[in-house]
XYZ file of C-alpha atoms in Angstrom:
279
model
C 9.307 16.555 15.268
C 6.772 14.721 13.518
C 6.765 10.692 13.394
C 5.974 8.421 10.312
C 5.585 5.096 9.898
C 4.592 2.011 7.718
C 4.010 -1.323 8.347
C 3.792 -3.885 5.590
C 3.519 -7.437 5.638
C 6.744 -7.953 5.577
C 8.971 -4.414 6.726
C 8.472 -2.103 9.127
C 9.829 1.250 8.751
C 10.120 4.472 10.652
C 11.064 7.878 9.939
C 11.390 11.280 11.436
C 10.800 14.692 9.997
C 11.262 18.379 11.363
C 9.788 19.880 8.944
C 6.670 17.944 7.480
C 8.220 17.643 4.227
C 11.740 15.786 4.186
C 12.256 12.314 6.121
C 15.441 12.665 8.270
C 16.281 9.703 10.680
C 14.709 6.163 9.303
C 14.744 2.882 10.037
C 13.601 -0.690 8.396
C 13.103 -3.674 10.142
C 10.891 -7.169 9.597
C 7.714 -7.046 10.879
C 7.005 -8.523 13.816
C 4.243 -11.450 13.774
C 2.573 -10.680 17.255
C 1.228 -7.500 18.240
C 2.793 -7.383 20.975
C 6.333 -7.158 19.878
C 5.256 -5.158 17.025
C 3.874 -2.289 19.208
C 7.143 -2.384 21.119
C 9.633 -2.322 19.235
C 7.799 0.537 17.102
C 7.662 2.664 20.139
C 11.478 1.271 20.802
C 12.655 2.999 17.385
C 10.304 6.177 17.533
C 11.800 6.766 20.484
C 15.275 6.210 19.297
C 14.802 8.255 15.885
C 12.851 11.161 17.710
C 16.384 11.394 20.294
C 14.268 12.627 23.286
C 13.045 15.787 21.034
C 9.190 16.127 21.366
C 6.887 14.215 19.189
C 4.408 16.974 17.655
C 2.228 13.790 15.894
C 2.260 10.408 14.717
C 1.071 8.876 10.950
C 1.295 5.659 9.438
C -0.171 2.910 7.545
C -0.435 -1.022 8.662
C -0.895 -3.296 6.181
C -5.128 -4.245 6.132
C -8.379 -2.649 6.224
C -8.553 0.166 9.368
C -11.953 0.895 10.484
C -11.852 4.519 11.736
C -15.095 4.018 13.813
C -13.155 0.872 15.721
C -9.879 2.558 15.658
C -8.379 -0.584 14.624
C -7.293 -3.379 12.042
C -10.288 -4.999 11.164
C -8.628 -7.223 8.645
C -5.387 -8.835 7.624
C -4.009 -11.841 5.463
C -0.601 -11.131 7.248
C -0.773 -9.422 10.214
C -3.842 -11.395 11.691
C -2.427 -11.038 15.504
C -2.850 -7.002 15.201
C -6.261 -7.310 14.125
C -8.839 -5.753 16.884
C -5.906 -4.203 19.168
C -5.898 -0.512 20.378
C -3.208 0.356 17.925
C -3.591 3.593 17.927
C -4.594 4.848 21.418
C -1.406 3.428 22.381
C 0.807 5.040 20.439
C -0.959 8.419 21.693
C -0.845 7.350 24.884
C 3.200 6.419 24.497
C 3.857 9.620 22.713
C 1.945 11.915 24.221
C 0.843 13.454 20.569
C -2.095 12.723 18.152
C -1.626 9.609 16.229
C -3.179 9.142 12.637
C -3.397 5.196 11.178
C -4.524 4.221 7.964
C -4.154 1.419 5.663
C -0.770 1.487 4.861
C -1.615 0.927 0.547
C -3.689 4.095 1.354
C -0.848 6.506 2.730
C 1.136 5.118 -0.225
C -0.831 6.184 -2.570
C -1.448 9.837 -0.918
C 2.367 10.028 -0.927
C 2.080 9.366 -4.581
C -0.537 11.677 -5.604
C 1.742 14.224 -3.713
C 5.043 13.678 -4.386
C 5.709 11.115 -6.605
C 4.089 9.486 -9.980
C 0.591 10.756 -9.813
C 1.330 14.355 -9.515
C -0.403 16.820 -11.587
C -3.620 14.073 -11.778
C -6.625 14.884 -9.773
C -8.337 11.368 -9.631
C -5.339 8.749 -9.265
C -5.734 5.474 -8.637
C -3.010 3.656 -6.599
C -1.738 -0.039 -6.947
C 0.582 -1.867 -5.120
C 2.125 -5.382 -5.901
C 4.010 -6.565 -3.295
C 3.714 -8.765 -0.571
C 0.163 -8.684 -0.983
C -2.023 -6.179 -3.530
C -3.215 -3.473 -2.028
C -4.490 -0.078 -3.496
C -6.539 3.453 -2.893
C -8.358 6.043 -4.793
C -6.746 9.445 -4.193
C -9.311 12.511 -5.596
C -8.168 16.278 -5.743
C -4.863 15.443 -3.622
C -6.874 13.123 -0.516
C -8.207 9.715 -0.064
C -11.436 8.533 -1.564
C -14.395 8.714 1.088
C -15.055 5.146 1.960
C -16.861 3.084 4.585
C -14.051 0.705 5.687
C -11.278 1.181 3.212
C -10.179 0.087 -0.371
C -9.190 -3.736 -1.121
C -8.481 -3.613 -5.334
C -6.824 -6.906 -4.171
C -9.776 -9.098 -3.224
C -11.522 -8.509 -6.316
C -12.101 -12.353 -7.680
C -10.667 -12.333 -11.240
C -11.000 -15.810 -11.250
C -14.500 -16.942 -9.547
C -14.319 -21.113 -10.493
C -10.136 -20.965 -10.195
C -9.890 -22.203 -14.346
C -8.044 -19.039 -15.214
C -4.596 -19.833 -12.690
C -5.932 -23.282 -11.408
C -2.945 -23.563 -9.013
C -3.714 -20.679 -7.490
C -4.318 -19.815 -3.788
C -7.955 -18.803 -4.509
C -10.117 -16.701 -6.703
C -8.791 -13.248 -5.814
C -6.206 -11.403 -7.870
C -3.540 -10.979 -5.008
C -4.169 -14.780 -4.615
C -2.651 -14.939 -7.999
C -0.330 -12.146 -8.743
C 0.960 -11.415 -5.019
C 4.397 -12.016 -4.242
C 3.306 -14.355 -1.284
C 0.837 -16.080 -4.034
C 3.775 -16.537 -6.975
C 5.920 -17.813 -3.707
C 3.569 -20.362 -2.720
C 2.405 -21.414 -6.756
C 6.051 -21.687 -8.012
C 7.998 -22.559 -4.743
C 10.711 -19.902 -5.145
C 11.348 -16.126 -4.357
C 9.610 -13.667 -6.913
C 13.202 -12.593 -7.499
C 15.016 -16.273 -8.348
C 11.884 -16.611 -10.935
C 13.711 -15.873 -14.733
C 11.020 -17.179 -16.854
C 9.345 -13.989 -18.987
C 6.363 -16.299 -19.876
C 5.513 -16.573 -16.769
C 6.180 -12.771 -15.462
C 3.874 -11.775 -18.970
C 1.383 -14.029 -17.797
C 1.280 -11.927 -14.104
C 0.957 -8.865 -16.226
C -2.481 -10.148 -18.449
C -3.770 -10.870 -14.875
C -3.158 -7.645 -13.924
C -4.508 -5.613 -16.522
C -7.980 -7.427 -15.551
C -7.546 -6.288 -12.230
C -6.943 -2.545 -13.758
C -10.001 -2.783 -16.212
C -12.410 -3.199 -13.123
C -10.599 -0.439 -11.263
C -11.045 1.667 -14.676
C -14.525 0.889 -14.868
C -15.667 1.686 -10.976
C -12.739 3.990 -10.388
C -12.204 6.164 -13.411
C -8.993 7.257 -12.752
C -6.966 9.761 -14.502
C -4.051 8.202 -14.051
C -3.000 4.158 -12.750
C 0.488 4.067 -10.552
C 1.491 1.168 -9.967
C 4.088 0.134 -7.607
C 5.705 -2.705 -4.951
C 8.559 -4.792 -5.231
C 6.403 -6.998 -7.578
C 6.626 -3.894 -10.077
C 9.450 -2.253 -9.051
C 11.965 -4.958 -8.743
C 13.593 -7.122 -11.163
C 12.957 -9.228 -12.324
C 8.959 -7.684 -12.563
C 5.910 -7.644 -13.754
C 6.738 -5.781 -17.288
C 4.245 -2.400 -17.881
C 4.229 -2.303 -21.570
C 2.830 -5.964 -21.272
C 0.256 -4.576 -18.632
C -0.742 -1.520 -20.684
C -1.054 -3.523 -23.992
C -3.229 -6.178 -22.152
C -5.247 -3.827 -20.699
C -6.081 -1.666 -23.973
C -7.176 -5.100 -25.583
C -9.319 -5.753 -22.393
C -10.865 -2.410 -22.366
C -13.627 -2.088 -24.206
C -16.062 0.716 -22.822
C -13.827 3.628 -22.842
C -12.238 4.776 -25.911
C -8.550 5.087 -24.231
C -7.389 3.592 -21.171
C -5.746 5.927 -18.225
C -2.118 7.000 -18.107
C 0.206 4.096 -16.200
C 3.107 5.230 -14.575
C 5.448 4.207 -12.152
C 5.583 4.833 -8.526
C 8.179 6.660 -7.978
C 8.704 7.245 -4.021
C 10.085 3.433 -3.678
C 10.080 1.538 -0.289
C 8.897 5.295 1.383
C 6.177 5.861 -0.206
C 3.849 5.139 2.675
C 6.173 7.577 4.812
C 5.597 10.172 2.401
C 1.798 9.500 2.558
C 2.218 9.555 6.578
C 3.227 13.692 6.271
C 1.282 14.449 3.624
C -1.431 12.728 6.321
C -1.124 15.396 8.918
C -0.693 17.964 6.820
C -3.972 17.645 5.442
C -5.458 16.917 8.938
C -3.927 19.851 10.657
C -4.763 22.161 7.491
């Protein structure tokens, strides 16, 4: 029995699989502010999910930068109470199996490469519009070599705040995020109707996807959260046509596609984790 998990800014979500390749048993739930109820009650529904069977290992992604070398969250607009804690020693220590964390944007995106939209692609480039922006470079099916981690949304797109004055500061998830469009206009992304506004999102992004392009150089650009996913969204023929008109280096820009694993992607990217760690 193998354990996954993924915690986001705003859900939590579990999910058991037998055989390293299907989820079985899952489960969603908010995220809990403090650590300390966080911890528990994701130990509360492993345990539940796994039914007493033995846990074999443990994967998952939390939502912020996750220094290997610490063995913890080093960073975190929205989970700042889990930042520093011994996440993952104690879940080895609960189940009694090897646990593997990562940033959860990262695990997405492996899940992606995998199973989902950037299959067939050996450099993809992962980006996630949700909550917050988060993103990874997956090359020849496994995550980028980095120091600390990847953080496509604290790139400043906007370094004297002229471009989206209103917004939240200089960084592109303070300006395309759904948190950031919650805070600017007031409402949820999903009561906001107006297209001018949801095009204007989209030319943001595609500035954000020209510097990725240009230090990246990915094959192919999937893009995915509930900020691209959901409806109403930011619209990917605006994005793509933005971004060939920003691009001016390369002679074509990269394939965009759609994420395709949904609200599991980072589950996905949790077994495809300890496969490649117990290969």
């Amino acid at each position: 029995m193998y354990l996954v998990f993924d915690i986001g800014g705003t859900k939590m979500r579990v999910a058991t699989s037998r055989d390293g390749e299907r989820l079985e048993k899952t489960a969603v739930v908010e995220t809990p502010v403090t650590y300390e109820t966080g911890i528990a009650e994701l130990k509360k529904i492993g345990a539940t999910l796994a039914s007493g069977e033995p846990v074999l290992a443990v994967a998952g992604g939390i939502a912020g930068p996750y220094s290997q070398k610490k063995e913890a969250l080093v960073g975190s607009p929205n989970l700042n109470d889990w930042i520093g804690r011994p996440f993952r020693a104690e879940l080895e220590t609960f189940f009694n199996a090897p646990a593997y964390v990562e940033n959860d944007a990262m695990l997405a995106g492996l899940g992606e490469a995998h199973r989902g939209g950037g299959r067939g692609f050996e450099i993809v480039a992962y980006i996630t519009v949700s909550t917050g922006v988060g993103g990874a470079r997956i090359v020849s099916g496994k995550i980028d070599e980095k120091s600390v981690g990847f953080e496509p949304g604290h790139q400043i797109i906007d370094a004297d705040q002229t471009m989206v004055p209103l917004a939240a500061g200089p960084f592109l998830g303070d300006m395309i995020s759904g948190k950031a469009l919650t805070k600017l206009t007031g409402k949820k992304p999903k009561d906001i109707s107006d297209p001018k506004l949801w095009d204007s999102l989209a030319h943001t992004l595609a500035y954000g996807l020209n510097n990725l392009c240009v230090f990246w150089s990915p094959d192919v650009i999937v893009l995915g959260g509930m900020m691209i996913t959901g409806s109403p969204a930011i619209p990917l023929a605006a994005t793509e046509m933005y971004l060939k008109k920003i691009m001016s280096i390369y002679p074509s820009t990269p394939t965009i596609k759609m994420a395709e694993l949904g609200d599991f992607g980072g589950l996905h990217g949790g077994l495809e984790y300890i496969r490649l760690r117990q290969v």
